[in-house]
Coordinates of N, CA and C and ligand atoms in Angstrom, one line a residue:
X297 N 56.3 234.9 -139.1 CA 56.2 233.6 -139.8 C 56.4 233.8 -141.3
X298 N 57.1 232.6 -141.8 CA 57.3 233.5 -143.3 C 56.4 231.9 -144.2
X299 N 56.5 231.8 -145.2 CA 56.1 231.3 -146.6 C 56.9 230.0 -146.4
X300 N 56.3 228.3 -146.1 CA 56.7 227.5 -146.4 C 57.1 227.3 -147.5
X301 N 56.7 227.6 -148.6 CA 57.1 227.5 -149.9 C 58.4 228.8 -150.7
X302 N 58.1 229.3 -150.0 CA 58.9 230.8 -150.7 C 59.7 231.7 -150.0
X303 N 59.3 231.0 -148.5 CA 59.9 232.2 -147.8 C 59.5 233.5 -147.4
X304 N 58.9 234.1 -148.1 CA 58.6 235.3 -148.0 C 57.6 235.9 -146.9
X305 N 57.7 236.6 -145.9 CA 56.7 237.2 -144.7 C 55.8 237.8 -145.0
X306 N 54.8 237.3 -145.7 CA 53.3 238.0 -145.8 C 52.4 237.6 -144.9
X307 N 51.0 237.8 -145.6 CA 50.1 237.3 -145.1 C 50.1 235.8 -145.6
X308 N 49.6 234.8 -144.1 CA 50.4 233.2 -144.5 C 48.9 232.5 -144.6
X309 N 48.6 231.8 -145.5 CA 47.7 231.0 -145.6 C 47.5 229.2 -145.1
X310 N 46.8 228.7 -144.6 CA 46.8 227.5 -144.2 C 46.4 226.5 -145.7
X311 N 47.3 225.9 -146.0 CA 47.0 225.5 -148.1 C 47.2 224.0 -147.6
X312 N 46.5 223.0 -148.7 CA 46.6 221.5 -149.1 C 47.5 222.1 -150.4
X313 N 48.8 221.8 -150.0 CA 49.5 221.3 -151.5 C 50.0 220.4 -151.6
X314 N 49.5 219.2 -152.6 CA 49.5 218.1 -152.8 C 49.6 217.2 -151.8
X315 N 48.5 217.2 -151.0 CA 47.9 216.4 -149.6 C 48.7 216.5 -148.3
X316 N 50.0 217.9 -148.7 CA 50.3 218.3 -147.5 C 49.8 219.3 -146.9
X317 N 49.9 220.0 -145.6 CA 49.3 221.1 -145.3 C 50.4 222.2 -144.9
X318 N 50.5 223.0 -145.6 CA 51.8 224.1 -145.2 C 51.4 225.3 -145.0
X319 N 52.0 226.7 -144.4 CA 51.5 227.9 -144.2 C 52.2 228.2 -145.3
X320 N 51.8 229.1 -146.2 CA 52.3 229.6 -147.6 C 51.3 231.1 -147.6
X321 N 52.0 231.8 -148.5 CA 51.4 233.0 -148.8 C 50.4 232.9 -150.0
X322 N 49.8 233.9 -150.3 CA 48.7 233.7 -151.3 C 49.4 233.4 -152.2
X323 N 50.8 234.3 -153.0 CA 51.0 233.8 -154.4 C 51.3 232.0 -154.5
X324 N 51.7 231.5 -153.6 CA 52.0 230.1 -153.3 C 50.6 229.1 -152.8
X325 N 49.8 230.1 -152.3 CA 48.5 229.3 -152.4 C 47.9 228.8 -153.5
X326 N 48.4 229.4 -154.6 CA 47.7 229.2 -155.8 C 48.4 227.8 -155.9
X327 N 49.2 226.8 -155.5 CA 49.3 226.0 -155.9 C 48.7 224.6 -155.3
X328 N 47.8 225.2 -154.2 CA 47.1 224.7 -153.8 C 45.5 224.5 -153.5
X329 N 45.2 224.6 -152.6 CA 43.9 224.4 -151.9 C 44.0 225.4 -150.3
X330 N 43.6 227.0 -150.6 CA 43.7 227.0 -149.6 C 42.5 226.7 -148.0
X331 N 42.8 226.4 -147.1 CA 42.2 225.7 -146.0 C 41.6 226.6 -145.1
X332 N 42.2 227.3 -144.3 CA 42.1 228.4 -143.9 C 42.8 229.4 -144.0
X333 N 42.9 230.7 -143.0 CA 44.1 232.0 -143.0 C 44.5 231.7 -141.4
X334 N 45.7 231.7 -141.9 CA 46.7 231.2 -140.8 C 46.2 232.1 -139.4
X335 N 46.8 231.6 -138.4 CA 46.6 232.8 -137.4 C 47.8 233.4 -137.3
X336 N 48.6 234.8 -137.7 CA 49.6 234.9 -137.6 C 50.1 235.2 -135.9
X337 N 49.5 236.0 -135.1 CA 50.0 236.7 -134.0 C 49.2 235.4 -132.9
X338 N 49.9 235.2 -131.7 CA 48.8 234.3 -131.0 C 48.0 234.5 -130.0
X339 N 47.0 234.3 -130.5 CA 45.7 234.9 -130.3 C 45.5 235.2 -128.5
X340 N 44.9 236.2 -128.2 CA 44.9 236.6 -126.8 C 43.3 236.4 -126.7
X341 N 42.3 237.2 -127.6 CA 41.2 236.9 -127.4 C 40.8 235.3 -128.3
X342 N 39.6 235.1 -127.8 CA 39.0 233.9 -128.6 C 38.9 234.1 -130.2
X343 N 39.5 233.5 -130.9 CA 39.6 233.6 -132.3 C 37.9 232.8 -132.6
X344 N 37.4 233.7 -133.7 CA 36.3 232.6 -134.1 C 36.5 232.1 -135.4
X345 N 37.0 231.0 -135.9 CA 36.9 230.9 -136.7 C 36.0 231.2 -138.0
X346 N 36.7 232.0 -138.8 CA 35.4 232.4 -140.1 C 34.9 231.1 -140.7
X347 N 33.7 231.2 -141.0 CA 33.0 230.1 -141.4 C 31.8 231.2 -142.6
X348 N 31.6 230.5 -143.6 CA 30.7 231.0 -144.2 C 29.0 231.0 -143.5
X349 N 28.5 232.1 -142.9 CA 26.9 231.8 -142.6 C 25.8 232.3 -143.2
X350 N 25.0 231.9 -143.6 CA 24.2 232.1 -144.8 C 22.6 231.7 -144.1
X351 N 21.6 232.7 -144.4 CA 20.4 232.4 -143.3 C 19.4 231.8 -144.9
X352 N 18.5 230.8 -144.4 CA 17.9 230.4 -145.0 C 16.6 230.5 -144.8
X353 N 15.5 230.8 -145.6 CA 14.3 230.6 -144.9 C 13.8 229.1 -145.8
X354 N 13.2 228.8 -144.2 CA 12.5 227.3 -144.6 C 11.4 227.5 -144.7
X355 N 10.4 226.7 -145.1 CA 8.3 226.6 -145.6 C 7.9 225.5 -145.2
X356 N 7.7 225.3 -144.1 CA 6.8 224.4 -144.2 C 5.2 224.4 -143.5
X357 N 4.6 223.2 -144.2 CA 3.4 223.3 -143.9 C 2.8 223.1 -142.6
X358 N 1.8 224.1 -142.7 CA 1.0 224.2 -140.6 C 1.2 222.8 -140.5
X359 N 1.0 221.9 -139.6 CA 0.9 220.6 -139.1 C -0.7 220.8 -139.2
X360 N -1.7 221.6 -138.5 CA -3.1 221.4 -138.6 C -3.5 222.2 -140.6
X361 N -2.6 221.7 -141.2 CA -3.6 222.7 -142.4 C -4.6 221.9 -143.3
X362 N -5.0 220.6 -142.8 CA -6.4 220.4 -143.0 C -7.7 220.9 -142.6
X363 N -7.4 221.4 -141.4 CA -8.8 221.3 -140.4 C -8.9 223.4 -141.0
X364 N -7.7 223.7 -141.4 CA -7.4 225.3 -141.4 C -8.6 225.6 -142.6
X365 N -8.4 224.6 -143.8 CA -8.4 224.8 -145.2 C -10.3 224.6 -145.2
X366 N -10.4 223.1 -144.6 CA -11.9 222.7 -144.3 C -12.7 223.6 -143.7
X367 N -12.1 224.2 -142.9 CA -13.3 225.4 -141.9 C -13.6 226.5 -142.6
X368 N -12.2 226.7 -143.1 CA -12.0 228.5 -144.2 C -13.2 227.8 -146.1
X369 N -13.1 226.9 -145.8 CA -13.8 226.6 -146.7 C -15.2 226.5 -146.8
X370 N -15.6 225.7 -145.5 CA -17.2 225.7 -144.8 C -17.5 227.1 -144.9
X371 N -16.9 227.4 -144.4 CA -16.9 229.2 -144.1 C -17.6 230.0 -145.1
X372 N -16.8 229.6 -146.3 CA -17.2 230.2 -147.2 C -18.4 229.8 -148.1
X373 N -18.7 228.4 -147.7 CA -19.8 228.0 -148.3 C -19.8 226.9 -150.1
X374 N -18.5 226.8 -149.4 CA -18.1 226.3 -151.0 C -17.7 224.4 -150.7
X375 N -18.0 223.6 -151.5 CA -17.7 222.4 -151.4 C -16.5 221.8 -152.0
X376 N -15.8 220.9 -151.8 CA -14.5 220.4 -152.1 C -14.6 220.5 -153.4
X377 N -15.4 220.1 -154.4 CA -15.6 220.4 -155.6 C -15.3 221.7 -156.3
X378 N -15.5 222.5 -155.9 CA -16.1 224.0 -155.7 C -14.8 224.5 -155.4
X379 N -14.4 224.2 -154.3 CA -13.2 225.4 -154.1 C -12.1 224.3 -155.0
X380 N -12.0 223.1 -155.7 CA -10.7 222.5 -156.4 C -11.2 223.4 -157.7
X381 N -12.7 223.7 -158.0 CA -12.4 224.5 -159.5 C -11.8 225.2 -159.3
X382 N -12.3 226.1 -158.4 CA -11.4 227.7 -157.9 C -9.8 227.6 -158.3
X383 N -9.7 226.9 -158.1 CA -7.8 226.8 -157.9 C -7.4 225.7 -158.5
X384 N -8.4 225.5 -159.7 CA -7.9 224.9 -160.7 C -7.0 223.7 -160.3
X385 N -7.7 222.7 -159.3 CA -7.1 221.4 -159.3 C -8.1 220.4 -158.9
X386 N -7.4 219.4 -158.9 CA -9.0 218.3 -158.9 C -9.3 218.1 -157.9
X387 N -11.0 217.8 -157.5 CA -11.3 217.1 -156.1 C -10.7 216.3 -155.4
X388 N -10.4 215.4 -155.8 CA -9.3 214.3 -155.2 C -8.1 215.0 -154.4
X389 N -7.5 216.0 -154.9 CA -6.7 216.9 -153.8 C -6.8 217.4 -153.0
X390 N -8.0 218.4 -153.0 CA -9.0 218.5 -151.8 C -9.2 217.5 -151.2
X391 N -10.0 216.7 -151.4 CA -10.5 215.4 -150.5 C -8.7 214.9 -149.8
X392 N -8.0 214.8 -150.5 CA -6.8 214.0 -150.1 C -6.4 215.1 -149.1
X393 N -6.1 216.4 -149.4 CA -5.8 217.4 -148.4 C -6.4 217.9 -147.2
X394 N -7.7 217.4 -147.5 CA -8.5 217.5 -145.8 C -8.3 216.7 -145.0
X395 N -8.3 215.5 -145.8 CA -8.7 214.4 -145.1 C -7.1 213.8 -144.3
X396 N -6.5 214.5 -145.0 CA -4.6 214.5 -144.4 C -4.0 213.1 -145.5
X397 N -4.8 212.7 -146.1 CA -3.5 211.4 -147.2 C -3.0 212.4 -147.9
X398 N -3.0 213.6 -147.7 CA -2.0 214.2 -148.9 C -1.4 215.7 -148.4
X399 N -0.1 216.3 -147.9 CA 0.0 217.7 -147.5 C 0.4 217.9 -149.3
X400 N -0.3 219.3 -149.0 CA 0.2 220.3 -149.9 C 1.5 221.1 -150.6
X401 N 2.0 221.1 -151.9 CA 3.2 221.3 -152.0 C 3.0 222.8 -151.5
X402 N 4.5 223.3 -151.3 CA 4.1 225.1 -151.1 C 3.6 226.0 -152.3
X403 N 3.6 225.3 -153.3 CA 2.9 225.9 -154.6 C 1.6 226.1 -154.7
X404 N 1.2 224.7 -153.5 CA -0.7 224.8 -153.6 C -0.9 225.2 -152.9
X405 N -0.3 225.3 -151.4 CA -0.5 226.0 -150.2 C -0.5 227.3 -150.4
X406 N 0.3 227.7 -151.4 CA -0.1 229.7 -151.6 C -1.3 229.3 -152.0
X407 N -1.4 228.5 -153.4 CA -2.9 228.7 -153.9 C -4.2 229.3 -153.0
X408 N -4.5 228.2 -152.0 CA -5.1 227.9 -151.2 C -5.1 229.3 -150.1
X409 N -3.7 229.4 -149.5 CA -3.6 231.1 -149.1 C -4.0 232.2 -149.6
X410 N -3.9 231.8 -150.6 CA -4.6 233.7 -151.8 C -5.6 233.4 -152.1
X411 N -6.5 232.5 -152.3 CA -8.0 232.0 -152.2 C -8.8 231.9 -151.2
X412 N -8.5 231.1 -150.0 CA -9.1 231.5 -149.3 C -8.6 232.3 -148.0
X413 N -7.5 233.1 -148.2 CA -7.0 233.9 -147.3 C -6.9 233.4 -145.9
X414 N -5.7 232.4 -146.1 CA -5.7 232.1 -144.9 C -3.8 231.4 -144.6
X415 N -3.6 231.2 -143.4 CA -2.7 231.1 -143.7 C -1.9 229.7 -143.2
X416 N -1.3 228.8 -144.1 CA -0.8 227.5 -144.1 C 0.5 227.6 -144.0
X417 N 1.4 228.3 -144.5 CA 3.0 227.9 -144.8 C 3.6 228.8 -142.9
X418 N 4.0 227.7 -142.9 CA 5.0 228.4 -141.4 C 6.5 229.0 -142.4
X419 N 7.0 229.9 -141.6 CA 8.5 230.1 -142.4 C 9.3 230.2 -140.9
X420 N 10.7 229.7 -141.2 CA 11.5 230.0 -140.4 C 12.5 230.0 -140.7
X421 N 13.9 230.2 -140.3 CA 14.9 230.8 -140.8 C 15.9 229.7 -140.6
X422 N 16.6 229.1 -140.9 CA 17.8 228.4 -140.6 C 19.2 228.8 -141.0
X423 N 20.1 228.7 -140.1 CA 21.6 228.9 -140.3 C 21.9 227.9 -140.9
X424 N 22.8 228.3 -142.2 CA 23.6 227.3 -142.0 C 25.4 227.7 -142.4
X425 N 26.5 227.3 -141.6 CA 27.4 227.4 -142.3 C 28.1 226.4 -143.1
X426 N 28.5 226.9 -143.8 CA 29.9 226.4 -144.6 C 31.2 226.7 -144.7
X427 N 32.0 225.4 -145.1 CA 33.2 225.6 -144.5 C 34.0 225.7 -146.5
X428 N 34.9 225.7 -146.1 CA 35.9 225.3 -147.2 C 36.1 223.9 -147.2
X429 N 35.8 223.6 -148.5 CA 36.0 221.8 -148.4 C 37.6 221.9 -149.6
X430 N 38.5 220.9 -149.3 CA 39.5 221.1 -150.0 C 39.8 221.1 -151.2
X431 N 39.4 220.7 -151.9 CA 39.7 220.2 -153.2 C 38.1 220.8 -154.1
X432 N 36.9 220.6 -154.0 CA 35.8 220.8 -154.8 C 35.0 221.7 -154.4
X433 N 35.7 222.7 -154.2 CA 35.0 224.0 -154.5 C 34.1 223.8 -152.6
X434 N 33.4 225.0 -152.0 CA 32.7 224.4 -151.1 C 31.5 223.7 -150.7
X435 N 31.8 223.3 -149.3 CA 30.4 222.3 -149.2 C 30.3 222.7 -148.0
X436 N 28.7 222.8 -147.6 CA 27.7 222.9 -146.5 C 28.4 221.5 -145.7
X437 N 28.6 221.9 -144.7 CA 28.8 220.5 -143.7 C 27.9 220.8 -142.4
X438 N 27.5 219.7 -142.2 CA 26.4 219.7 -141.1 C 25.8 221.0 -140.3
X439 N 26.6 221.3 -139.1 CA 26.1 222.0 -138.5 C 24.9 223.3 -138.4
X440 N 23.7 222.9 -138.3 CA 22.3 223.4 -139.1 C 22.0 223.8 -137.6
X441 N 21.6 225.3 -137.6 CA 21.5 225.6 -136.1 C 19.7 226.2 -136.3
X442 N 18.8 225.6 -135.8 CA 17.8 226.2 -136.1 C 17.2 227.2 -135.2
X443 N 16.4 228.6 -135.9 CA 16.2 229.9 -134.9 C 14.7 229.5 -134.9
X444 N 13.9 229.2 -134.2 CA 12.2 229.9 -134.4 C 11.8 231.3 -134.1
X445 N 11.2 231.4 -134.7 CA 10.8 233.1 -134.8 C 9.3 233.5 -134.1
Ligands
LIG697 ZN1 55.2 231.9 -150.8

């Protein structure tokens, strides 16, 4: 295969130049956007397309982390009052976080984890790839595969 633009038999790239799509080589990619890398030979095994995959970890909070926070707290003998001085926030957050009108950001949720040793933030890991978007640099497109651990 040689260079829509030049001719030349390199390595051929899949390029947007000027909202067409041509196999061109890198020096001729530069006039473009390139899209993907061509497949030069045809493929015998399953090609996987490269795709950028990048593991993410997500935080979020237990679904039970009122009843976690209330018990570990009884526990300790301390009153909503009492454990909001501890960790330096107001009653009202406590009361709102027991009582469930309010989850926790993961900032208070550590708090609350290193205080009273316990543990609120679930983590898990999510995929996600990205592709080459043409023209503005890349973008994450959909496909979010999620792993539980
Ligand atoms: Zn070329």
């Amino acid at each position: 295969m040689a260079c829509d633009m030049c001719g030349s038999e390199k390595k051929l790239f899949e390029c947007r130049v000027e909202g067409v799509v041509l196999n061109v080589c890198i020096d001729c990619s530069k006039h473009g956007t390139i899209i993907k890398k061509t497949i030069e030979k045809p493929p015998i095994k399953t090609i996987v397309e490269k795709s950028l995959e990048k593991e993410e970890t997500i935080q979020i909070i237990k679904h039970d982390y009122n009843s976690i926070i209330k018990n570990k707290r009884e526990l300790k003998g301390l009153k909503q009052k009492e454990l909001a001085k501890k960790i330096a926030e107001k009653e009202s957050v406590i009361h709102n976080i027991e009582s469930r009108h309010m989850e926790p950001s993961i900032a208070l949720a550590k708090k609350l984890e290193n205080f009273l040793g316990i543990k609120l933030i679930k983590e898990y890991k999510e995929k996600k790839i990205s592709l080459e978007k043409e023209d503005s640099g890349s973008l994450t497109i959909g496909d979010i595969m999620k792993t539980k651990d």
